[in-house]
Coordinates of C-alpha atoms and ligand atoms in Angstrom, one line a residue:
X2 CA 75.5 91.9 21.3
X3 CA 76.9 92.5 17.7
X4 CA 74.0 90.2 16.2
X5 CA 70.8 91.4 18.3
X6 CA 69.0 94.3 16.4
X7 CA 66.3 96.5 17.7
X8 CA 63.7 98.1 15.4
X9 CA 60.9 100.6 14.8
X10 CA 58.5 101.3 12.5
X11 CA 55.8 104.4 12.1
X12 CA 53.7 104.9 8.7
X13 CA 51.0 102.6 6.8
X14 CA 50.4 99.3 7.0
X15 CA 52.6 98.6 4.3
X16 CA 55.4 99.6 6.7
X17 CA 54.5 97.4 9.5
X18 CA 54.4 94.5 6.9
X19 CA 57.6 95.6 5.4
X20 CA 59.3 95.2 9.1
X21 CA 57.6 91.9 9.2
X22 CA 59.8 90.9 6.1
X23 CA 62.7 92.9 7.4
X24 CA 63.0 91.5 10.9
X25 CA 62.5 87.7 9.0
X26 CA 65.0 88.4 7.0
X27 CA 67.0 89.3 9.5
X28 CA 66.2 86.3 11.9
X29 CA 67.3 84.1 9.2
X30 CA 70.9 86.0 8.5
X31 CA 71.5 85.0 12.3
X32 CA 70.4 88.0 14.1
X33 CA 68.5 87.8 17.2
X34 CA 65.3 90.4 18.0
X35 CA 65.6 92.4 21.6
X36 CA 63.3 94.5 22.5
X37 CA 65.3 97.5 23.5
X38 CA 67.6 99.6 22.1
X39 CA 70.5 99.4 24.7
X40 CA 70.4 95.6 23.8
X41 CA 70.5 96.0 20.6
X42 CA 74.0 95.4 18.3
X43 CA 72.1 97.0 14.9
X44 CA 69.5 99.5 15.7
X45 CA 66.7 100.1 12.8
X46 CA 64.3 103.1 12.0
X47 CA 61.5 102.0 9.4
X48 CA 60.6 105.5 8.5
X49 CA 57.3 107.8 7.1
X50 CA 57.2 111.1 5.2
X51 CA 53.7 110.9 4.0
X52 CA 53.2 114.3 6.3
X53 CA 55.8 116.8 7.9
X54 CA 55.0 115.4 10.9
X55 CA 55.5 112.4 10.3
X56 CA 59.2 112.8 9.0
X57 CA 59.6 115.5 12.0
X58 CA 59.4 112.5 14.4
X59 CA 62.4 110.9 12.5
X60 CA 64.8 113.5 13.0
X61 CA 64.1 114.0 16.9
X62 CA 64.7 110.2 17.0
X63 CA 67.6 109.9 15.4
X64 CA 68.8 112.8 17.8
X65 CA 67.6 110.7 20.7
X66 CA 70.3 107.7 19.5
X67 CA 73.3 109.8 19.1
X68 CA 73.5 108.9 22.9
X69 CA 74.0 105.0 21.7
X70 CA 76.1 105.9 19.1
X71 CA 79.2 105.8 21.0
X72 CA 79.0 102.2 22.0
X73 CA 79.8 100.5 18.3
X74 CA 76.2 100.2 17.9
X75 CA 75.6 100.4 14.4
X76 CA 72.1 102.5 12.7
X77 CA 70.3 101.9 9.5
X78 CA 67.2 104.1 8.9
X79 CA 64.9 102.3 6.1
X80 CA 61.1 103.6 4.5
X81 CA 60.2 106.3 3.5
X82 CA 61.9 108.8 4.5
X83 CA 65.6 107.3 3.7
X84 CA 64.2 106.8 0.1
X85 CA 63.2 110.6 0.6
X86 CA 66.5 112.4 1.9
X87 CA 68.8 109.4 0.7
X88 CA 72.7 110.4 1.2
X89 CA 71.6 113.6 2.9
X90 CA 70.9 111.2 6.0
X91 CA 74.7 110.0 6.6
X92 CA 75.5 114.2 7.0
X93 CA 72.7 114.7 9.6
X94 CA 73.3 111.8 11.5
X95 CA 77.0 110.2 10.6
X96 CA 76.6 107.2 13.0
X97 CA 74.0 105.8 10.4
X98 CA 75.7 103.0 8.4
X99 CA 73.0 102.2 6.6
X100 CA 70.2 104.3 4.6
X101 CA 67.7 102.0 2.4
X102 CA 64.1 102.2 0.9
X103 CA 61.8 100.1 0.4
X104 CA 62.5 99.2 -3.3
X105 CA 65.7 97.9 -2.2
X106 CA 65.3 95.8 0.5
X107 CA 65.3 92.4 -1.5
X108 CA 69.4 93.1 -1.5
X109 CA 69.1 93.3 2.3
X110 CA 71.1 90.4 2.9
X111 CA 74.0 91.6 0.8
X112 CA 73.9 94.8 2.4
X113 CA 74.2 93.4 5.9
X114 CA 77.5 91.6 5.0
X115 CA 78.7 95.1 3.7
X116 CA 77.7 96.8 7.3
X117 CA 79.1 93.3 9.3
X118 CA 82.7 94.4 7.3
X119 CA 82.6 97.8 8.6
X120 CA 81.1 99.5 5.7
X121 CA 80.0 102.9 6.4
X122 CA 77.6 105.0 3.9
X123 CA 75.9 101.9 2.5
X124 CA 72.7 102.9 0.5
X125 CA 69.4 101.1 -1.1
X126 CA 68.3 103.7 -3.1
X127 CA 66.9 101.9 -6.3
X128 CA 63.7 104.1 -7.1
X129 CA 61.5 103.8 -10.1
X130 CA 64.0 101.5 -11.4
X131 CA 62.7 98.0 -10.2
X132 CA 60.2 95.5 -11.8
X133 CA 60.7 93.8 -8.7
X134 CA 58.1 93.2 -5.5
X135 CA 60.1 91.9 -2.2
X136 CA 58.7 89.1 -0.8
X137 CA 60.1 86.8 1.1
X138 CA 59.4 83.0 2.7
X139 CA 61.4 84.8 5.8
X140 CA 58.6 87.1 7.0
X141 CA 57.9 87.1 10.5
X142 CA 54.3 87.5 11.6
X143 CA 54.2 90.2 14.8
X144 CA 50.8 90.2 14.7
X145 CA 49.2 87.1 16.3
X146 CA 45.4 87.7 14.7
X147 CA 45.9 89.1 11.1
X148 CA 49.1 88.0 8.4
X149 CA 49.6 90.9 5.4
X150 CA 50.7 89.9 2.3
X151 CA 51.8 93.2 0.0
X152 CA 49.8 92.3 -3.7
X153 CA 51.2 96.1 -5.2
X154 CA 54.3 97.9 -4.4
X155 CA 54.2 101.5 -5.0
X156 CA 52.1 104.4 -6.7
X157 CA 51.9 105.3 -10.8
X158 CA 49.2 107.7 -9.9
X159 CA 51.6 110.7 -8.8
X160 CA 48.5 112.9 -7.2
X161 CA 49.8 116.5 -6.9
X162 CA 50.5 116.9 -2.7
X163 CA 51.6 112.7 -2.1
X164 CA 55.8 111.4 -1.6
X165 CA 54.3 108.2 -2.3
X166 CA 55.4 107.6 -5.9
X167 CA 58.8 108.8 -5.4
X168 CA 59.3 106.9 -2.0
X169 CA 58.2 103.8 -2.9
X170 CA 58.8 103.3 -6.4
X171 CA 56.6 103.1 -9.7
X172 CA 53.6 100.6 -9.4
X173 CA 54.3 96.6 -9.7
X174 CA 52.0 93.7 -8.9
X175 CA 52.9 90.2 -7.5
X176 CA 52.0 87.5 -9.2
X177 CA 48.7 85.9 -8.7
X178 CA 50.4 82.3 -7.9
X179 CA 52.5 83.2 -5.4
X180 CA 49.5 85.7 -3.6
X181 CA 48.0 82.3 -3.6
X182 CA 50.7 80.2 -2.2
X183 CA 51.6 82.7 0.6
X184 CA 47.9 82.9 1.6
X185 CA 47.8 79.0 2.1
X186 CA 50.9 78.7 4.1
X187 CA 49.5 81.5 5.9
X188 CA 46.4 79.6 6.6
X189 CA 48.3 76.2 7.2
X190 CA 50.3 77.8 9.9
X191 CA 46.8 78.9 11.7
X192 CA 45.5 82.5 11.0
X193 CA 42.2 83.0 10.2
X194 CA 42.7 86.3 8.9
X195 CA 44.5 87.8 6.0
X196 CA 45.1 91.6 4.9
X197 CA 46.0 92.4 1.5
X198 CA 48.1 95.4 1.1
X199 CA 48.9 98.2 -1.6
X200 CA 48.9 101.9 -1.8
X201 CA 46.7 101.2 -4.3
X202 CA 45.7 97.8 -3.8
X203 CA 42.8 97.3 -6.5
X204 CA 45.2 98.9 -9.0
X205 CA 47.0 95.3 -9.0
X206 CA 47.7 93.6 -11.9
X207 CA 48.6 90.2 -12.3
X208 CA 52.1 90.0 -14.2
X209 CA 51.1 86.5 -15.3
X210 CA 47.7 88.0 -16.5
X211 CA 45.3 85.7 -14.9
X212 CA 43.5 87.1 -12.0
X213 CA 41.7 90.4 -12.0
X214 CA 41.9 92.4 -8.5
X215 CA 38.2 91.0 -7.9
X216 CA 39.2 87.5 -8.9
X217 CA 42.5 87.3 -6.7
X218 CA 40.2 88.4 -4.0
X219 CA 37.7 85.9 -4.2
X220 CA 40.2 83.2 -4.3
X221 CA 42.2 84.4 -1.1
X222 CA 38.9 84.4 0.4
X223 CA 38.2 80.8 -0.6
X224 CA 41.2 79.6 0.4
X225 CA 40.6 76.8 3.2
X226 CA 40.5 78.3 6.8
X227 CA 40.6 81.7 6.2
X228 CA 37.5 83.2 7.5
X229 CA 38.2 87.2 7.4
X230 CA 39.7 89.0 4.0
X231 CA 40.4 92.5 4.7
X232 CA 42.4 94.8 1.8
X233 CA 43.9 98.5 1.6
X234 CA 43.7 100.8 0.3
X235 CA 41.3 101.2 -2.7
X236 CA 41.7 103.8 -4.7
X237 CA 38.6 105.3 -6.5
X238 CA 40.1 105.1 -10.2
X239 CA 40.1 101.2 -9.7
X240 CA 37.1 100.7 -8.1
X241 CA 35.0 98.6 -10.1
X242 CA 31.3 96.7 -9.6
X243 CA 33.1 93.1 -9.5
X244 CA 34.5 94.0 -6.3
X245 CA 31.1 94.8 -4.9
X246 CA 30.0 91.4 -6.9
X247 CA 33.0 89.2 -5.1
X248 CA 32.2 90.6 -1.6
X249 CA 28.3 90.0 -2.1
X250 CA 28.9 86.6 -3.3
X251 CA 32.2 85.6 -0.7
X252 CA 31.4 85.7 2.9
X253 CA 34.9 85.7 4.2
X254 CA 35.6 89.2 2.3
X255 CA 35.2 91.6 4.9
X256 CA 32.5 94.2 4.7
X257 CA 34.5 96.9 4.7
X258 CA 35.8 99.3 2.0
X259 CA 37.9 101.9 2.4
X260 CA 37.9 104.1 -0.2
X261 CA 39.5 107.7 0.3
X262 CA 38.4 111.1 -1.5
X263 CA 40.5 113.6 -0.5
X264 CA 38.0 116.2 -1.1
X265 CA 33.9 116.5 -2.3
X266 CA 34.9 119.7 -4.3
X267 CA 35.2 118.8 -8.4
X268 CA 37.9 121.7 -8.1
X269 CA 39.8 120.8 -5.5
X270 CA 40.0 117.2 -6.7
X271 CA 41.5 118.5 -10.4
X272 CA 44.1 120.7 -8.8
X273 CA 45.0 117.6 -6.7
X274 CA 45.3 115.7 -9.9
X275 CA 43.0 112.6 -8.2
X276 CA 41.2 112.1 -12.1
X277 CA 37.9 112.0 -10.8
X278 CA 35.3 114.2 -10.1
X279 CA 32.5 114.3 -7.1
X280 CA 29.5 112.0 -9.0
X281 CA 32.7 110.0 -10.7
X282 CA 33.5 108.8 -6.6
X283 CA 29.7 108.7 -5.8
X284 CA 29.0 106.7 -8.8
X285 CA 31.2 103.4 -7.0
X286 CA 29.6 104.4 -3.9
X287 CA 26.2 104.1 -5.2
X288 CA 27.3 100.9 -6.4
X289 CA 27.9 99.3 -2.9
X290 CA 24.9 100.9 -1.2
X291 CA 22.9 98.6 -4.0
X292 CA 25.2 95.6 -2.6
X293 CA 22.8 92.8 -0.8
X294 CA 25.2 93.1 2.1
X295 CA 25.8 95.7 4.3
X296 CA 29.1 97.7 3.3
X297 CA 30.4 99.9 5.8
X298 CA 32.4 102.7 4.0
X299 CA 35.4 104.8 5.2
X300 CA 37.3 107.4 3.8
X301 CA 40.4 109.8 3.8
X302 CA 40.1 113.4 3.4
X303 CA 42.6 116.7 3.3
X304 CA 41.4 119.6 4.3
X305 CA 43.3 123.7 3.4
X306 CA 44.9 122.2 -0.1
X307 CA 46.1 125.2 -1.9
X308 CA 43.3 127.5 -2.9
X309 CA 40.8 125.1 -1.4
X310 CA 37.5 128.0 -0.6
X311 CA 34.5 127.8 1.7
X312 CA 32.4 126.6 -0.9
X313 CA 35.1 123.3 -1.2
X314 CA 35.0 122.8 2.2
X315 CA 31.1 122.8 2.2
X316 CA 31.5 120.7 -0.7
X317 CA 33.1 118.3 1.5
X318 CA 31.0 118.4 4.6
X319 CA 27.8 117.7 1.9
X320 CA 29.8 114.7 0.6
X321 CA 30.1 113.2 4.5
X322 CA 26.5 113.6 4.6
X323 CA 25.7 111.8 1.1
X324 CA 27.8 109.0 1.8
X325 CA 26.9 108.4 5.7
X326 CA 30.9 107.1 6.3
X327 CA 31.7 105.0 9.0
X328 CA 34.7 106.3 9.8
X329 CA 36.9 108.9 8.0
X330 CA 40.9 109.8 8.5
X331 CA 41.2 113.9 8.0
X332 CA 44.2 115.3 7.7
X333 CA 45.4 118.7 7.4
X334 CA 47.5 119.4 4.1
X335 CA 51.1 119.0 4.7
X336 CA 53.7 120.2 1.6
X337 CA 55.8 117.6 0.9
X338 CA 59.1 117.9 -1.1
X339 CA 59.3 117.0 -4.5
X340 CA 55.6 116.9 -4.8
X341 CA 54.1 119.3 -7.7
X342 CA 51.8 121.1 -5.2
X343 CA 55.1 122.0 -3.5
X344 CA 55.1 124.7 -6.0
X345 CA 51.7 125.9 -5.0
X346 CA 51.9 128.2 -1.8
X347 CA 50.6 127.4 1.1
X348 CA 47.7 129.4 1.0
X349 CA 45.9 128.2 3.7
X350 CA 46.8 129.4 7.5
X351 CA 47.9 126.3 10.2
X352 CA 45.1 127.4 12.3
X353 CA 42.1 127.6 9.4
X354 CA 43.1 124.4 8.0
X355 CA 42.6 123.2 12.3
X356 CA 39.0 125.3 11.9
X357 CA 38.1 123.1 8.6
X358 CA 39.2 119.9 10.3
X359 CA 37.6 120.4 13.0
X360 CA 34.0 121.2 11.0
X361 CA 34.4 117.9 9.0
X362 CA 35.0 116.4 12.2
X363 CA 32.3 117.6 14.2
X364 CA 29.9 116.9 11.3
X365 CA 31.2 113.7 10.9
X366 CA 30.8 112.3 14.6
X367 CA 27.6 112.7 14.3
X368 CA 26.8 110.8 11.2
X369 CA 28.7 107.9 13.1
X370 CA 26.7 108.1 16.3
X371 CA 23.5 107.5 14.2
X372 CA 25.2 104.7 11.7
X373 CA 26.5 103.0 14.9
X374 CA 23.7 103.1 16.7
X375 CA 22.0 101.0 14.7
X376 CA 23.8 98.8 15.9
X377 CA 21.8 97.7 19.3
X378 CA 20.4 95.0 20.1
X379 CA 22.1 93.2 16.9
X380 CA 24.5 90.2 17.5
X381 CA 27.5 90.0 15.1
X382 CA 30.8 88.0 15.2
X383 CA 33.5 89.3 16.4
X384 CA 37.4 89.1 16.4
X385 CA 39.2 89.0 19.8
X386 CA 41.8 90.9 19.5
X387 CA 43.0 92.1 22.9
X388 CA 41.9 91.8 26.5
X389 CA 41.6 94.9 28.7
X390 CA 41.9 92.6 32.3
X391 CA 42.1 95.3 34.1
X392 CA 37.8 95.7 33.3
X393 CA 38.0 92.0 32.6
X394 CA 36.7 93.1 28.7
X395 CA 37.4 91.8 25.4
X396 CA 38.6 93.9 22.8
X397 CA 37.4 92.8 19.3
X398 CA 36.2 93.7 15.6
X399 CA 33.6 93.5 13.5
X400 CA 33.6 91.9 10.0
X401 CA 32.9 95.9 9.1
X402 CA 36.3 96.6 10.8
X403 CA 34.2 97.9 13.9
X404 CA 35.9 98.1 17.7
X405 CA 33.7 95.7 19.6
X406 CA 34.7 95.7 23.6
X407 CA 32.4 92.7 25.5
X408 CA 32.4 91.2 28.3
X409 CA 31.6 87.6 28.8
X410 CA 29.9 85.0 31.4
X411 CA 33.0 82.5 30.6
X412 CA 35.5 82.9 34.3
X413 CA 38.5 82.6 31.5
X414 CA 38.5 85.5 28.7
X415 CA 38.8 84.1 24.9
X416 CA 41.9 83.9 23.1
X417 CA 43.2 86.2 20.6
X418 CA 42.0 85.3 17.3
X419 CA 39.0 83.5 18.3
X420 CA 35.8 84.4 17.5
X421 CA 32.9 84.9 19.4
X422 CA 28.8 85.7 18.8
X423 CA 28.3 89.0 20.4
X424 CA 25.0 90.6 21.6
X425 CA 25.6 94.7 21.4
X426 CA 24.5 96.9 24.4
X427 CA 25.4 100.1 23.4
X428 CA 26.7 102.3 21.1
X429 CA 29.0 105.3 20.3
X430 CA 30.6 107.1 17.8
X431 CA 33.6 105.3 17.3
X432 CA 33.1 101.7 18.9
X433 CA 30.5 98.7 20.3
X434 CA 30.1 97.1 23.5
X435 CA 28.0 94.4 23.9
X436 CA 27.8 90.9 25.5
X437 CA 29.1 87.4 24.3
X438 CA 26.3 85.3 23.8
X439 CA 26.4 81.5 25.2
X440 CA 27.9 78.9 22.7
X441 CA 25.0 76.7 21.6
Ligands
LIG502 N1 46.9 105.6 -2.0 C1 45.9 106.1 -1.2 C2 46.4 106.9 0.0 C3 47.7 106.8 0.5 S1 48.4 108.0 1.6 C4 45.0 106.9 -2.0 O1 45.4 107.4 -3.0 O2 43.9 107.1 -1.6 C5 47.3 108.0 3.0 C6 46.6 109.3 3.2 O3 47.4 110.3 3.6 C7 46.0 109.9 1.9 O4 44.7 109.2 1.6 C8 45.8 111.3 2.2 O5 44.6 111.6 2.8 C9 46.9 111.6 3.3 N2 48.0 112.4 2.7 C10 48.9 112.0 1.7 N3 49.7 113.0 1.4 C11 49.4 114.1 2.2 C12 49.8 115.4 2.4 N4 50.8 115.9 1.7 N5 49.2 116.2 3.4 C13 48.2 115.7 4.1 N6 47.7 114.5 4.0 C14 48.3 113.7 3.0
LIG503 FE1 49.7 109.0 -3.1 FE2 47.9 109.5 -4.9 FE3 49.5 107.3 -5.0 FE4 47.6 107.5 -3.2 S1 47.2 107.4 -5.4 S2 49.7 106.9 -2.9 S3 47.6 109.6 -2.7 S4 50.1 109.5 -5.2
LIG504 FE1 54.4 106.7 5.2 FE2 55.6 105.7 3.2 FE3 53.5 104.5 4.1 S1 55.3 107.8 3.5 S2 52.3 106.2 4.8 S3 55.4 104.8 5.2 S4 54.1 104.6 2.0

């Protein structure tokens, strides 16, 4: 039992991808994966604190394993939130051995010979101290349709409400060579589809200085038998026209940009230090709507930041309806320690800031009803991704990061990661469904 470990992981993408790298490195130090914590010898939390909630869910979890505790399981919590509370972690919860953040994982295997001795209190807590990216030749792929490869670790941009740049470390870039390597062994190896990660991802920078974001792009996407590019986040500071030019001219880079906004109020966008204003962020959009192919945007917003008025909100709502978003991620504004706008107050009751979601909500449902209804009667390839046997459908996506559910004529339902021509039948708000049309 000593070498099986259990683990799991909330946040971003960035997380998931980081347990990918964690649970390979942990494969290759001798440790077996189980899929249940009573199995497990080494129990691991990959945590978030990018809202209260979020870090809220930690806690209660880490309450739920004191029950284990007394069977010489040993606990490491890891992410966000250990980078967050750091030592404070081992007083809350003494049966955790191990507290580590992501900028310090690269000395996992060291530190897993300290916890094998019986060291207690053993911390990763390097912060904006590293040069370093952690990659590894380890990583295990979990997810049988898409492999992530992290291009930029952490944030420099230190926006006024986010934990980001003091969770994850200041901003640094892997090189452009090894991006490249990792995506061909990830396409020898069979996947068809690669994501590239980053809080910022188009904020990379090549420490060897010889791809631009755009370029590094383009090259993934040429790289023999990868058919889908997908990469997140893009932050609007960044944003520039050569990535509109490299997804016009590259078929394999996915149609889809997400690029969030936070707010459409000038104001609001100042106080949460974002250095940009409304027609700054329309400007790049402007420059993708004049792209020969069809980008779909998407978007995050926060709604009830300090001091945020009517007029912001409205500002907002006029913003969905300028850009016509596919799909947009609103959150309610959640202080965060350490943050500057912790020092703001509050101002904005729990249940307004639930009154301005749901307006942005409501407003924006129906933009997507009428941008997905277009839609019908199109036929577009999609991505199996899951079955759903029970209504013998296909669960898939669109190039434009769509959910397309079909059904098909074939008695035996595609395999995940195949791809399939599908005719759509109908539409709503938030997904396809359509038919698979007959191989030629
Ligand atoms: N780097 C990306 C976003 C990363 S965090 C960017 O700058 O756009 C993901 C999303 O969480 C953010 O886009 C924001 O909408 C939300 N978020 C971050 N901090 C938050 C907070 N304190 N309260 C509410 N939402 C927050
Ligand atoms: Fe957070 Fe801003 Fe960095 Fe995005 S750019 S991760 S919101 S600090
Ligand atoms: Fe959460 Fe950290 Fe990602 S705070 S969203 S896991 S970068």
């Amino acid at each position: 039992m000593s070498k099986t470990f259990y683990i799991e992981t909330f946040g971003c993408q960035m997380n998931a991808h980081d347990s990918e790298k964690v649970i390979g490195t942990l494969e290759h130090e001798g440790y077996q994966r189980v899929e249940n914590e009573d199995d497990a010898g080494l129990i691991l939390y990959n945590t978030c604190s990018i809202r209260d909630k979020a870090e809220q869910k930690v806690f209660h979890r880490l309450n739920e394993y004191k029950r284990l505790s007394g069977e010489g399981k040993k606990f490491a919590v890891l992410g966000c939130v250990a980078q967050q509370e750091g030592e404070k972690i081992f007083d809350r919860a003494p049966y955790v051995s191990l507290v580590s953040g992501s900028a310090s994982y690269r000395n996992l295997p060291q530190m897993l010979v300290r916890l094998e001795s019986g060291e207690k209190r053993i911390t990763g807590l390097d912060d904006r101290q590293t040069e370093e990216t952690f990659d590894t030749e380890f990583t295990a792929r979990t997810n049988p349709h898409r492999a992530y490869i992290t291009i930029v670790e952490g944030c420099d941009k230190f926006c006024a409400y986010c934990v980001v740049p003091y969770t994850r470390g200041k901003e640094r870039s892997r090189g452009s060579d090894s991006v490249l390597a990792e995506a061909r062994r990830i396409a020898d190896s069979g996947f068809t589809e690669i994501q590239l990660l980053g809080q910022n991802v188009n904020s990379y920078r090549d420490p060897s200085g010889r791809m631009t974001f755009a370029e590094l792009l383009a090259a993934v996407g040429q790289v023999p038998g990868i058919r889908r590019v997908r990469f997140t986040t893009s932050h609007p500071r960044d944003f520039t026209r050569e990535i509109v030019q490299a997804i016009d001219s590259i078929p394999s880079l996915c149609d889809h940009v997400h690029l969030p906004v936070q707010s459409g109020s000038t104001a609001v966008l100042r106080a949460m230090a974002r250095e940009y204003t409304r027609e700054w962020y329309l400007e790049r959009i402007s420059w993708m709507k004049a792209a020969k192919r069809d980008i779909s945007i998407t978007t995050d917003i926060i709604v009830g930041f300090p001091g945020e008025t009517d007029q912001d909100l409205e500002d907002t709502a006029t913003l969905l309806d300028e850009v016509q978003y596919d799909g947009v991620f609103a959150f309610k504004y959640s202080p965060r320690p350490n943050t500057p706008s912790i020092g703001m107050a509050d101002s904005i009751p729990e249940e307004e800031k639930s009154r301005r979601l749901q307006i942005l909500l409501d407003r924006q449902r129906e933009i997507q009803r009428r941008n997905y209804a277009k839609h019908l009667g199109t036929t577009m390839e999609v991505m199996v991704e899951g079955h759903n046997s029970a209504r013998a459908q296909v669960i898939g996506r669109s190039s434009q990061n769509k959910t397309v559910n079909f059904t098909t004529a074939q008695p035996i339902l595609p395999a995940v990661a195949s791809y399939r021509s599908v005719r759509i039948t109908q539409t709503f708000p938030n997904s396809l469904a359509g038919e698979a049309v007959a191989a030629e």
